[in-house]
Coordinates of C-alpha atoms in Angstrom, one line a residue:
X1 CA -152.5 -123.8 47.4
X2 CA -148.6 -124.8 47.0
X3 CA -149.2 -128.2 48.4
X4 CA -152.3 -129.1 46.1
X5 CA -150.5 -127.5 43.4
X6 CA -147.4 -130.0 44.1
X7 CA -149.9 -133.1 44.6
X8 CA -151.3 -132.8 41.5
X9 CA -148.0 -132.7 39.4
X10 CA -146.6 -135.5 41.2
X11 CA -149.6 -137.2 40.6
X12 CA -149.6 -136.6 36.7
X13 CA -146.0 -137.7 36.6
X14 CA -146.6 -140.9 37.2
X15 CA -143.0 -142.2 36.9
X16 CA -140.7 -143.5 39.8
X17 CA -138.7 -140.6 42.1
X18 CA -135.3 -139.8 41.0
X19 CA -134.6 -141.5 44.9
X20 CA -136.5 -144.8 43.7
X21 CA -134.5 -145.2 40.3
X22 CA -131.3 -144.6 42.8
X23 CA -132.4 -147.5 45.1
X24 CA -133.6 -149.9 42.2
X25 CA -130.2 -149.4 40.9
X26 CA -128.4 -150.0 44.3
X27 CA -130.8 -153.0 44.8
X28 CA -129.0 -154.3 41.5
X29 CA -125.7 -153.7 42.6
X30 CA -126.3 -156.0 45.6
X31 CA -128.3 -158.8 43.9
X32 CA -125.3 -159.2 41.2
X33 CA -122.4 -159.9 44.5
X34 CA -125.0 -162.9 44.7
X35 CA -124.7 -164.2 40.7
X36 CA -121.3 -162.7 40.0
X37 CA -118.2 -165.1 41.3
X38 CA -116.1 -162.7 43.6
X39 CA -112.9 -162.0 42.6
X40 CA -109.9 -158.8 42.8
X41 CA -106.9 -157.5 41.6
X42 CA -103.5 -156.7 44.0
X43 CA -103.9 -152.9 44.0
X44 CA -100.6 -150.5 45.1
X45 CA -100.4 -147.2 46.7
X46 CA -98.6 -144.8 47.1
X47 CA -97.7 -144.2 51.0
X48 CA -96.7 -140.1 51.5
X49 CA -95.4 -140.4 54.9
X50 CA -93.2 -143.3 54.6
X51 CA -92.1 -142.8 51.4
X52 CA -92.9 -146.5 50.0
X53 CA -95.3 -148.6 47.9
X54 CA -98.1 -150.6 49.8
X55 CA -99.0 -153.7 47.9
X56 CA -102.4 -155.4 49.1
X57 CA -103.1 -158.7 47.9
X58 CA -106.7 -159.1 46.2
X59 CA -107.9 -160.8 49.2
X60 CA -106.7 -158.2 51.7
X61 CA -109.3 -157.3 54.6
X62 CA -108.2 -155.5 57.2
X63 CA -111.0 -155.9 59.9
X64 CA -111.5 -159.8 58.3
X65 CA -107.6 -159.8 59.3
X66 CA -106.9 -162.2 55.6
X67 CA -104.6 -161.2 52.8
X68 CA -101.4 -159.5 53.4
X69 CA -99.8 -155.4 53.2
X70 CA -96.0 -155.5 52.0
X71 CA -93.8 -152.2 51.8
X72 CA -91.9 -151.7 48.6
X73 CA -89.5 -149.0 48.1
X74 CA -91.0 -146.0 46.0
X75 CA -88.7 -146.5 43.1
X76 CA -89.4 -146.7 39.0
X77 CA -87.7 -150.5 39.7
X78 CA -90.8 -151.3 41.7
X79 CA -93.1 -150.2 39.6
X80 CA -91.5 -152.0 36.4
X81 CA -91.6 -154.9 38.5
X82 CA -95.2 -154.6 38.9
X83 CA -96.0 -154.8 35.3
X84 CA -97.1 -150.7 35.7
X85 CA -96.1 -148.3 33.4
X86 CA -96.8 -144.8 35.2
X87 CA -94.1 -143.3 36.1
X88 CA -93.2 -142.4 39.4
X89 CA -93.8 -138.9 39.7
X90 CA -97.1 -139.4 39.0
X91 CA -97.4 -141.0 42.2
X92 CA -95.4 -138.4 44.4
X93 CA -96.6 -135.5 43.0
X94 CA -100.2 -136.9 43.8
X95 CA -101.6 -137.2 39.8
X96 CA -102.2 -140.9 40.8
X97 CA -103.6 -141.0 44.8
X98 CA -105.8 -143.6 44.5
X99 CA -104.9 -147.3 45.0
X100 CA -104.3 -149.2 41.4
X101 CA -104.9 -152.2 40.1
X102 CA -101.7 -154.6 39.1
X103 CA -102.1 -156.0 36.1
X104 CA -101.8 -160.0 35.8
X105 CA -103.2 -160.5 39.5
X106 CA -106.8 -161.0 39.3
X107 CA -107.5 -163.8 41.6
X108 CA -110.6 -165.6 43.2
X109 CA -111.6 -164.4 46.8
X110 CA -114.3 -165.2 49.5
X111 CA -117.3 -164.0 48.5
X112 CA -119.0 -161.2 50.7
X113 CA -122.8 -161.6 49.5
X114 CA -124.5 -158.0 50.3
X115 CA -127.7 -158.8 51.8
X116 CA -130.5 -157.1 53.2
X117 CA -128.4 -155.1 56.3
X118 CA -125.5 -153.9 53.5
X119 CA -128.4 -152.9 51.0
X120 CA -130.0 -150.7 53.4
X121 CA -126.7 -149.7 54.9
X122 CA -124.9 -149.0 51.8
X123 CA -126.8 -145.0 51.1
X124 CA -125.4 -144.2 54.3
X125 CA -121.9 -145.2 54.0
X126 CA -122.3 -143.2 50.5
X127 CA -123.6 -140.1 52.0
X128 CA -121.0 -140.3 54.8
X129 CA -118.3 -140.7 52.3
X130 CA -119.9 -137.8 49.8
X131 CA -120.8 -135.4 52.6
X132 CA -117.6 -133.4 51.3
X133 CA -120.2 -132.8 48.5
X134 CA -123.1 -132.7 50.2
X135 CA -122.4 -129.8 52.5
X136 CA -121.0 -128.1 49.0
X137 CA -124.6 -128.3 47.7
X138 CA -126.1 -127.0 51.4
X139 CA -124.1 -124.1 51.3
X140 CA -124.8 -123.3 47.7
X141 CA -129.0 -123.5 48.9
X142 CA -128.0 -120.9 51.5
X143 CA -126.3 -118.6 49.6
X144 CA -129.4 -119.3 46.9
X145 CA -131.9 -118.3 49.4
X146 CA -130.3 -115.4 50.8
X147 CA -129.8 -113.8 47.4
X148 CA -133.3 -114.6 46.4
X149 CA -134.9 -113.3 49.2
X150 CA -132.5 -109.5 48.1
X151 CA -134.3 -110.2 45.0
X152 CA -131.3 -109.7 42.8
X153 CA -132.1 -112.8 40.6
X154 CA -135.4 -111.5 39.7
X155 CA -134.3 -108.4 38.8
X156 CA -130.9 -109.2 36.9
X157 CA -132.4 -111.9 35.0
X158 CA -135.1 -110.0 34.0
X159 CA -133.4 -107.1 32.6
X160 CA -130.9 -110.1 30.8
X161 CA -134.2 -111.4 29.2
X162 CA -135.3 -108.1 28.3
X163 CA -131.9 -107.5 26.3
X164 CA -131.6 -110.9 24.8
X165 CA -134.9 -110.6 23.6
X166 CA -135.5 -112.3 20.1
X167 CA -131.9 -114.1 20.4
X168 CA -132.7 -116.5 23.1
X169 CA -130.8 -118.9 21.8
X170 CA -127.6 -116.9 22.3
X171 CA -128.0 -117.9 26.0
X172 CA -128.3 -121.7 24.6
X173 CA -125.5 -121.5 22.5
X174 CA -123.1 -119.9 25.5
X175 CA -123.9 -122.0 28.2
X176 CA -123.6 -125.0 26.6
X177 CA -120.3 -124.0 25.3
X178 CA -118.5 -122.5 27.8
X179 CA -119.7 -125.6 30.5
X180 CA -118.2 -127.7 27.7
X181 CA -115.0 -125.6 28.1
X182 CA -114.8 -126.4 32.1
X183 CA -115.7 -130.4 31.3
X184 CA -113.1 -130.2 29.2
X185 CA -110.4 -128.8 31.1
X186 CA -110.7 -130.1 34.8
X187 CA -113.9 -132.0 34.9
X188 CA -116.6 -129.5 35.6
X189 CA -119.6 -131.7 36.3
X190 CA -120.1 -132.0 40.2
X191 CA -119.8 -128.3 40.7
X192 CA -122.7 -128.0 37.8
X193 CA -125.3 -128.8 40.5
X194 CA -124.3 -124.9 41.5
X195 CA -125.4 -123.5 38.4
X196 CA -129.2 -124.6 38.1
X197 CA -130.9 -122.1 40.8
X198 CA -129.6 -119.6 38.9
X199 CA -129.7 -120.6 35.1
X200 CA -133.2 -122.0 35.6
X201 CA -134.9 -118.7 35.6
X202 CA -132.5 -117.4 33.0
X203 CA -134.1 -120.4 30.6
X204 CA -137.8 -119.6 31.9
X205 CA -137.3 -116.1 31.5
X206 CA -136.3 -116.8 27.9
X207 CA -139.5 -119.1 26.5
X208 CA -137.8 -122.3 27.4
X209 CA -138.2 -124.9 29.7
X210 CA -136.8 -126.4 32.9
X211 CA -134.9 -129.4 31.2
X212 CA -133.5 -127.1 28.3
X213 CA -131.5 -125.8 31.2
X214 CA -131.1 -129.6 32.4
X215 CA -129.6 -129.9 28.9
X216 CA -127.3 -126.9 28.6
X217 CA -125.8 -127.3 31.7
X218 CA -125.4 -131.2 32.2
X219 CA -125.3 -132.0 28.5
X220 CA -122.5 -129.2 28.0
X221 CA -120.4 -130.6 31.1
X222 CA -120.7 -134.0 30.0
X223 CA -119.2 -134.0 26.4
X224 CA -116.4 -131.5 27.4
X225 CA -115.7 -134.5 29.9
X226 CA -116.5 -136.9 27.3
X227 CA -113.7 -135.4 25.2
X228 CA -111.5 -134.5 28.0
X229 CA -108.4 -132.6 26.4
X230 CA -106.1 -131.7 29.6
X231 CA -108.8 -132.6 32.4
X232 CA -106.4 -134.1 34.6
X233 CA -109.1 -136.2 36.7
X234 CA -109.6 -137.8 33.7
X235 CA -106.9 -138.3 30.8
X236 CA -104.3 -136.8 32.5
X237 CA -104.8 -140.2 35.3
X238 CA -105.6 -142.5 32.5
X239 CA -102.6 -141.3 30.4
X240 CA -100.1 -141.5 33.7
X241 CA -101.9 -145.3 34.3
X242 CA -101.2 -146.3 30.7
X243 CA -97.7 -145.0 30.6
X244 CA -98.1 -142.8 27.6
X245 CA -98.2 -138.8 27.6
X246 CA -101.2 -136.7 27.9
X247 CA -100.9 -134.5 24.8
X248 CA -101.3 -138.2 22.9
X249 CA -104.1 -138.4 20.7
X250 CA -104.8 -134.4 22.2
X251 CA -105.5 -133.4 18.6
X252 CA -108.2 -135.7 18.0
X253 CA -110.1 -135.4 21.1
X254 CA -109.9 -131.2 20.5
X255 CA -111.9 -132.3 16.7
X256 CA -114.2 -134.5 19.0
X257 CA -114.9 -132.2 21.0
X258 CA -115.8 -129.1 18.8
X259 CA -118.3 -131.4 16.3
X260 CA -119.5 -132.8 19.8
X261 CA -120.3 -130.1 20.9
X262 CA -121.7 -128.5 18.1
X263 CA -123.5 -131.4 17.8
X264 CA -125.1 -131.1 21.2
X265 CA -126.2 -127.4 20.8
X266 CA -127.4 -127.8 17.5
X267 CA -129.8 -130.9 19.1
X268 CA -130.5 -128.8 22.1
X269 CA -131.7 -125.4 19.8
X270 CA -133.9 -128.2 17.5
X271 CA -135.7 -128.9 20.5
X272 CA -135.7 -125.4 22.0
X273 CA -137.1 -124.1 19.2
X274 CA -139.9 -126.2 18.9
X275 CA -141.4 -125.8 22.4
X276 CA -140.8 -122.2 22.3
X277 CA -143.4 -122.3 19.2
X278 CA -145.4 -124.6 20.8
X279 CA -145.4 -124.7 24.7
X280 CA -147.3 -128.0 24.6
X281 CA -144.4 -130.1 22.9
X282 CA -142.7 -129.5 26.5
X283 CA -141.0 -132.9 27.9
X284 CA -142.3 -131.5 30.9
X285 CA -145.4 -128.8 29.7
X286 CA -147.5 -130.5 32.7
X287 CA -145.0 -129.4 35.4
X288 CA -144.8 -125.7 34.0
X289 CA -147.0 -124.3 36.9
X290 CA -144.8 -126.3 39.8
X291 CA -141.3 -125.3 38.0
X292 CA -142.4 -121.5 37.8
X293 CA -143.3 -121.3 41.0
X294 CA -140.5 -122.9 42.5
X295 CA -138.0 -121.0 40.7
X296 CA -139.7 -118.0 41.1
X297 CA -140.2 -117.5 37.3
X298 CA -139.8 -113.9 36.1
X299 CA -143.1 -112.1 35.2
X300 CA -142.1 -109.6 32.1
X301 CA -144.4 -107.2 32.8
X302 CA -143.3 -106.6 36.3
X303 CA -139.8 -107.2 36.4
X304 CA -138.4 -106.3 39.9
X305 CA -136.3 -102.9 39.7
X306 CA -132.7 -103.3 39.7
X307 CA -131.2 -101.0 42.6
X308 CA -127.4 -100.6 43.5
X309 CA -127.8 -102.8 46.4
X310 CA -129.3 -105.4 44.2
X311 CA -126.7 -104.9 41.7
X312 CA -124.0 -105.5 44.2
X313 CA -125.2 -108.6 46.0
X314 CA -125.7 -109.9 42.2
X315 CA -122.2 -108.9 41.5
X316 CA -121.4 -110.7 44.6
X317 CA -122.6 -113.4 43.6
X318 CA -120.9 -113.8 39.7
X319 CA -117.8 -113.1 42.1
X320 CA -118.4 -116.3 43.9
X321 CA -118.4 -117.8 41.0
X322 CA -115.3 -116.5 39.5
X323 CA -113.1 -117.3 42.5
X324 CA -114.7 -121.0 42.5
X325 CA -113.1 -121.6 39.3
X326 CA -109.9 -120.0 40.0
X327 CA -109.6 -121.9 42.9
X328 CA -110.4 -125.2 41.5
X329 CA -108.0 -124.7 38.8
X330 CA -105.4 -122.8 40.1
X331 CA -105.2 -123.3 43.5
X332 CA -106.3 -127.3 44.1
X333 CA -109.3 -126.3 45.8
X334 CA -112.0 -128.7 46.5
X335 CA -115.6 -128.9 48.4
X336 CA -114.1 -128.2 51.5
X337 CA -112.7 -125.0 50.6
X338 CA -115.8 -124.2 48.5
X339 CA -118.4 -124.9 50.9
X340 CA -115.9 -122.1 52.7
X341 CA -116.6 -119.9 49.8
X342 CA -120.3 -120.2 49.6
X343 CA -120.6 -119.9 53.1
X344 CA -119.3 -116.7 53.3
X345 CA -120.5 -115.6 50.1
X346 CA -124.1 -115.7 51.5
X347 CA -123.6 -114.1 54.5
X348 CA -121.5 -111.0 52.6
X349 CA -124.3 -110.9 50.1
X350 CA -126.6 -110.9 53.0
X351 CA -124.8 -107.8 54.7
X352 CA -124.9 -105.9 51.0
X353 CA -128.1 -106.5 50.6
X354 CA -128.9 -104.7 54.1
X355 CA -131.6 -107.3 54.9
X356 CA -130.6 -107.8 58.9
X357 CA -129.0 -110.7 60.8
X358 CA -132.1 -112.7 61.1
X359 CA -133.0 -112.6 58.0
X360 CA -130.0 -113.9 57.1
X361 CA -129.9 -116.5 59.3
X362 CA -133.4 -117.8 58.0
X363 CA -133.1 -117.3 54.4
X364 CA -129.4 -119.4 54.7
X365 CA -131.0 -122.0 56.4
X366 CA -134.2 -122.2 54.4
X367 CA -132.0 -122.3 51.5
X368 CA -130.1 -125.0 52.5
X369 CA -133.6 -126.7 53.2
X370 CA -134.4 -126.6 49.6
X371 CA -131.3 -128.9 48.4
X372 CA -131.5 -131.4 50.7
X373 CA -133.2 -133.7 48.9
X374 CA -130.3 -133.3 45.9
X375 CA -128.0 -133.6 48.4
X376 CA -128.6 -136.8 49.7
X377 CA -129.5 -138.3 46.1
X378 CA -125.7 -137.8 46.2
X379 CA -125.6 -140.3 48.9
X380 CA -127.7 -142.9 47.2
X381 CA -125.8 -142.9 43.7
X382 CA -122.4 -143.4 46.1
X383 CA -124.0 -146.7 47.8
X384 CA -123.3 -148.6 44.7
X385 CA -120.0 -148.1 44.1
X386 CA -119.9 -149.0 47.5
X387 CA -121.6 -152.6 47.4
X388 CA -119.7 -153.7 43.8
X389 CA -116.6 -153.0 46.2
X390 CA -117.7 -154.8 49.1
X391 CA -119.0 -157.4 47.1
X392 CA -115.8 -158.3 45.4
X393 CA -116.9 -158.4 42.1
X394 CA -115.8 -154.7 40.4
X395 CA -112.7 -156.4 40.0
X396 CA -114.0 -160.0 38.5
X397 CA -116.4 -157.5 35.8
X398 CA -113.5 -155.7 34.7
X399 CA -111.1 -159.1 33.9
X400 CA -114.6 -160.6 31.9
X401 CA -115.3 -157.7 30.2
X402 CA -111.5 -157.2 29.6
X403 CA -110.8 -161.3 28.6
X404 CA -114.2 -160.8 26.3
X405 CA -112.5 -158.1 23.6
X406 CA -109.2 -159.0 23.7
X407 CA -107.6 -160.6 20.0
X408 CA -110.1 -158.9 17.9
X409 CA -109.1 -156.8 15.0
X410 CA -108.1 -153.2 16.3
X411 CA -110.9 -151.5 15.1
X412 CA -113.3 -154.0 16.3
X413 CA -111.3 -153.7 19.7
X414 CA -111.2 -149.9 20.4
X415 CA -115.1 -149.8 19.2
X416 CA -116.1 -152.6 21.4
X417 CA -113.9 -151.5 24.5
X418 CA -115.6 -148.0 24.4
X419 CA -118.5 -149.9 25.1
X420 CA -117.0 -151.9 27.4
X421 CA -116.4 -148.6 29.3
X422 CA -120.2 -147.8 28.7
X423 CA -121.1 -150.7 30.7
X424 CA -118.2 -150.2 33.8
X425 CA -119.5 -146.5 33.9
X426 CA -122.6 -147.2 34.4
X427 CA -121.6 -148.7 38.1
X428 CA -118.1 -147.1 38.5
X429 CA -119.4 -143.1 37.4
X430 CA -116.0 -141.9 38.4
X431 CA -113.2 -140.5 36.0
X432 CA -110.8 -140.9 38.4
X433 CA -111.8 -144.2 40.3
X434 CA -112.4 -145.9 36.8
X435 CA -109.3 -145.2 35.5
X436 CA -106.9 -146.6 38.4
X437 CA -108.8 -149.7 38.4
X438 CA -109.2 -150.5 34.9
X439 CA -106.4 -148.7 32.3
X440 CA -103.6 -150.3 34.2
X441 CA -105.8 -153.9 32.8
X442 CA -106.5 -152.4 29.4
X443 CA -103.6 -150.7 28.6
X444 CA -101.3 -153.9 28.3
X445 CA -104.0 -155.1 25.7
X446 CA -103.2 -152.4 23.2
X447 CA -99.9 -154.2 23.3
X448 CA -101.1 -157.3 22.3
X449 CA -103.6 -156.2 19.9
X450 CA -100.6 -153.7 17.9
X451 CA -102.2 -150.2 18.5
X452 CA -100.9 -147.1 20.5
X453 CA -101.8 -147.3 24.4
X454 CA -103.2 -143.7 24.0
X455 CA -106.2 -145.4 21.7
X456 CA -106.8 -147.0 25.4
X457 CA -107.4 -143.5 27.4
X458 CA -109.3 -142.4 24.2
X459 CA -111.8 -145.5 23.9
X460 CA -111.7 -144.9 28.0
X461 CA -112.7 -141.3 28.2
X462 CA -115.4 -141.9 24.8
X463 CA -117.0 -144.9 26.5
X464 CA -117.4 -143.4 30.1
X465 CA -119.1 -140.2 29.0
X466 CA -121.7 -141.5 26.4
X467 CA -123.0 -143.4 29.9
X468 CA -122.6 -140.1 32.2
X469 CA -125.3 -138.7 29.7
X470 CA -127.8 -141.2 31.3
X471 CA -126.6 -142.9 34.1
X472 CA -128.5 -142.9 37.2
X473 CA -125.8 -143.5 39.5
X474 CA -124.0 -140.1 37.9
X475 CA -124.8 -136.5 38.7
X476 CA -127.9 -136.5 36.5
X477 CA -130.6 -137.7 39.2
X478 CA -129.5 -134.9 41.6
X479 CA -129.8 -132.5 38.2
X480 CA -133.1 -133.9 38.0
X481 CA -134.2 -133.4 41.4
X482 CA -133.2 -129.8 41.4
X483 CA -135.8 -129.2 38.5
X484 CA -138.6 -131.7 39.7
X485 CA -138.5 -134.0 36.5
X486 CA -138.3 -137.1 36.4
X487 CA -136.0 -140.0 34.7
X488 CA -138.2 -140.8 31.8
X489 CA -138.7 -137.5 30.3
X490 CA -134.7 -136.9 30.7
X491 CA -134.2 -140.0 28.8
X492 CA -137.0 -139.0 25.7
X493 CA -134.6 -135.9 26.0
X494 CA -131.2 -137.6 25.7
X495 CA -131.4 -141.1 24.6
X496 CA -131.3 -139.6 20.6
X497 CA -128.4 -137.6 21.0
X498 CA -126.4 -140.8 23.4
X499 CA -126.9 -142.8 20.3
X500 CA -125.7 -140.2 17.8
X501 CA -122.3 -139.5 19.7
X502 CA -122.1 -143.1 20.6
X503 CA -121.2 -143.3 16.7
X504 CA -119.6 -140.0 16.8
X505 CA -117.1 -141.5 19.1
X506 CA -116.4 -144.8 17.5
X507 CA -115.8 -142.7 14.5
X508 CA -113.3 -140.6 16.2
X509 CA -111.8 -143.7 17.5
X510 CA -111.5 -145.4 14.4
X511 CA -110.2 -141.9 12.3
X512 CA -107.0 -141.8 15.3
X513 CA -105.9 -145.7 14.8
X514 CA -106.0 -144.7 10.9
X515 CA -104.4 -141.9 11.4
X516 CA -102.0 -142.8 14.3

């Protein structure tokens, strides 16, 4: 009954796979390293064990055996020389860990075409370098299917639903907000993809449906890391890169991010609302039957009772939670150390629940099973990154786009280079990776153009979250997967509210060059 039930809301979606859209895109990646000319910047790193600089030359390849490595001491000096304005500490305290480019050294190389082998080779290399992730999201299904085999989220999110009762949107309103808060502080947007097996039935349970909770939880990480205030994956690199201070232009992006985000609930309630009235205005009202039954959707009439054991494996569970973000932000944890956690989590919720060593086994496993199609998604987004690298041509899009808005009026020029950031986003969905390869380019422009280089890491973060909203080579196709919707209807969802904090954002930009 399942399987006819799942064939005939695939068949009435009739849109491509979140996996298709990945591949189209990664198809794209390698047809441009045939049209664009190939090109890099010199990039230097910092070297922990010998205590130096390592400068490679744009047409470095070490298994090619061409360009050249040089060792430079790990001195301020060296960096001045360089044209780089971080300053040191930033690279031996770790802020700054990835290799950067050096500005003034974009330089034609060999092309490296990606053809058919590199195309089909490139998801692989992706998941291989994302299985940190990937085995994040495994455990996470384990843990899942253990406590949902106890029964505790049936029971606990039934009696939530029962006491928010009438003020639904008070689980909107909160979600939204407080995701917004983790974006904004360190990033919060991989670690999202942990959150929708559980908040999924909390939405269902409350009249809504499947991609409200899509839009509470990814739309709430993504402007808190659109207006990053102290995220230091974000502004605090971009900040070090341009050689200005962190707290720089922190009051405006605070104002952009409380009216951006009461922006975003305020769209997300307009739409709750209305299908909550009307079922049938659902983005996704024809996959209602395959969403309920996959996340177990709560029937109020025969809510599950909510024993002590239940209690504590839930309690367990919120616990998990907890720790995750105390480790992230206190501790420098990352997946490794939180696959750890949810590893262990499930089997201790397991043992409190009293449900037997096989059945723990099983329900971990089967779990697991369930996100493995998210989890590789992962994988695919990765390969393009991958391709614009080995390809040669990240580095030849960023001195065009950069050449193309440079000597414009400053308004004109922080407007236009948030959409410049738009467009690099849309290939390079990294905070981090973005802003080592392209704010050491952009900063020196402020100069040029008479503005403050923090204008830079504002038009920077602006520009690369207005594309997270939407792009497929983000975290929203693995979102997607996880509720079994597809592209389009995400993009009737979102595409209104890109556009309104696209202008939202140029206004902010244009309100701190007036007021810097």
């Amino acid at each position: 009954m399942v399987n006819k039930l799942k064939k005939k809301e695939k068949k009435k979606r009739g849109f491509l796979s979140s996996f298709s859209i990945c591949f189209l895109v990664v198809l794209l990646a390698a047809i441009l390293s045939w049209i664009i000319p190939a090109g890099n910047y010199d990039t230097l790193v910092y070297d922990e064990g010998s205590n130096q600089f390592l400068v490679y030359s744009a047409d470095y390849d070490e298994e090619a055996g061409t360009g050249t490595e040089t060792a430079y001491p790990a001195t301020q000096e060296t960096l001045d020389e360089f044209g780089i304005t971080a300053g040191l500490d930033n690279f031996t305290n770790g802020n700054i860990y990835k290799p950067m480019s050096i500005p003034g050294t974009y330089q034609k190389v060999e092309a490296h075409h990606q053809g058919i082998k590199e195309f089909l080779a490139s998801p692989v290399q992706g998941t291989a370098d994302g299985f940190d992730i990937i085995f994040f999201i495994l455990m996470l299904g384990g843990t899942i299917g253990v406590i949902n085999y106890i029964g505790a989220f049936n029971a606990g999110i039934g009696a939530l639903a029962k006491s928010c009762k009438g003020r639904e949107q008070i689980i909107l309103i909160a979600v939204t907000a407080l995701i917004a808060l983790a974006g904004t502080v360190e990033g919060f947007c991989e670690e999202t993809i942990a959150l929708y097996p559980v908040l999924v039935p909390v939405f269902l349970a409350a009249g809504y449906d499947a991609i409200t909770a899509v839009g509470a939880i990814y739309m709430g990480s993504t402007i808190g890391c659109m207006f990053s205030t102290i995220n230091p994956f974000s502004v605090g690199i971009a900040s070090y890169a341009a050689g200005t201070s962190m707290n720089a232009g922190l009051g405006f992006r605070v104002v952009g991010l409380l009216i951006g985000t009461i922006i975003t609930v305020l769209y997300l309630m307009r739409y709750a609302q209305k299908i909550k009235k009307d079922p049938e205005k659902s983005l996704v009202y024809d996959q209602r039957e395959l969403v309920h039954e996959k996340f177990s959707a709560i029937d109020m009439e025969n809510i599950p009772e909510f024993t002590t054991r239940r209690k504590l494996a839930l309690l367990a569970f919120v616990l998990t939670f907890a720790i995750m973000i105390l480790g992230i932000m206190k501790l420098g944890w990352w997946f490794e150390e939180l696959s750890i956690l949810f590893m262990c989590s499930g089997v201790a919720i397991g043992i409190i629940g009293g449900i037997g060593e096989k059945n723990i086994v099983r329900e971990f496993v089967n779990g697991a099973a369930d996100l493995v199609g998210v989890a590789l998604i992962l994988g695919v987004a990765r390969a393009v990154t991958i391709l614009l690298d080995n390809g040669n041509i990240s580095g030849t899009i960023l001195e065009g786009l950069s050449t193309a808005v440079s000597g414009m009026p400053p308004a004109v020029f922080l407007v236009l280079l948030m959409l410049v950031y738009v467009i690099l986003g849309f290939f390079i969905n990294s905070s981090s990776g973005l802003a080592v390869l392209s704010i050491p380019i952009m900063a020196p422009l402020a100069d040029i153009v008479g503005i403050p280089r923090e204008l830079i890491v504002s038009a920077y973060v602006y520009g690369l979250g207005i594309i997270t909203f939407i792009t497929p080579t983000g975290i929203v196709m693995p979102s997607l997967e996880v509720v079994e919707t597809t592209y389009d209807r995400w993009l009737r969802l979102a595409m209104p509210l890109v556009i309104i904090l696209t202008v939202w954002g140029a206004i902010m930009l244009v309100a701190q060059l007036m007021f810097t």
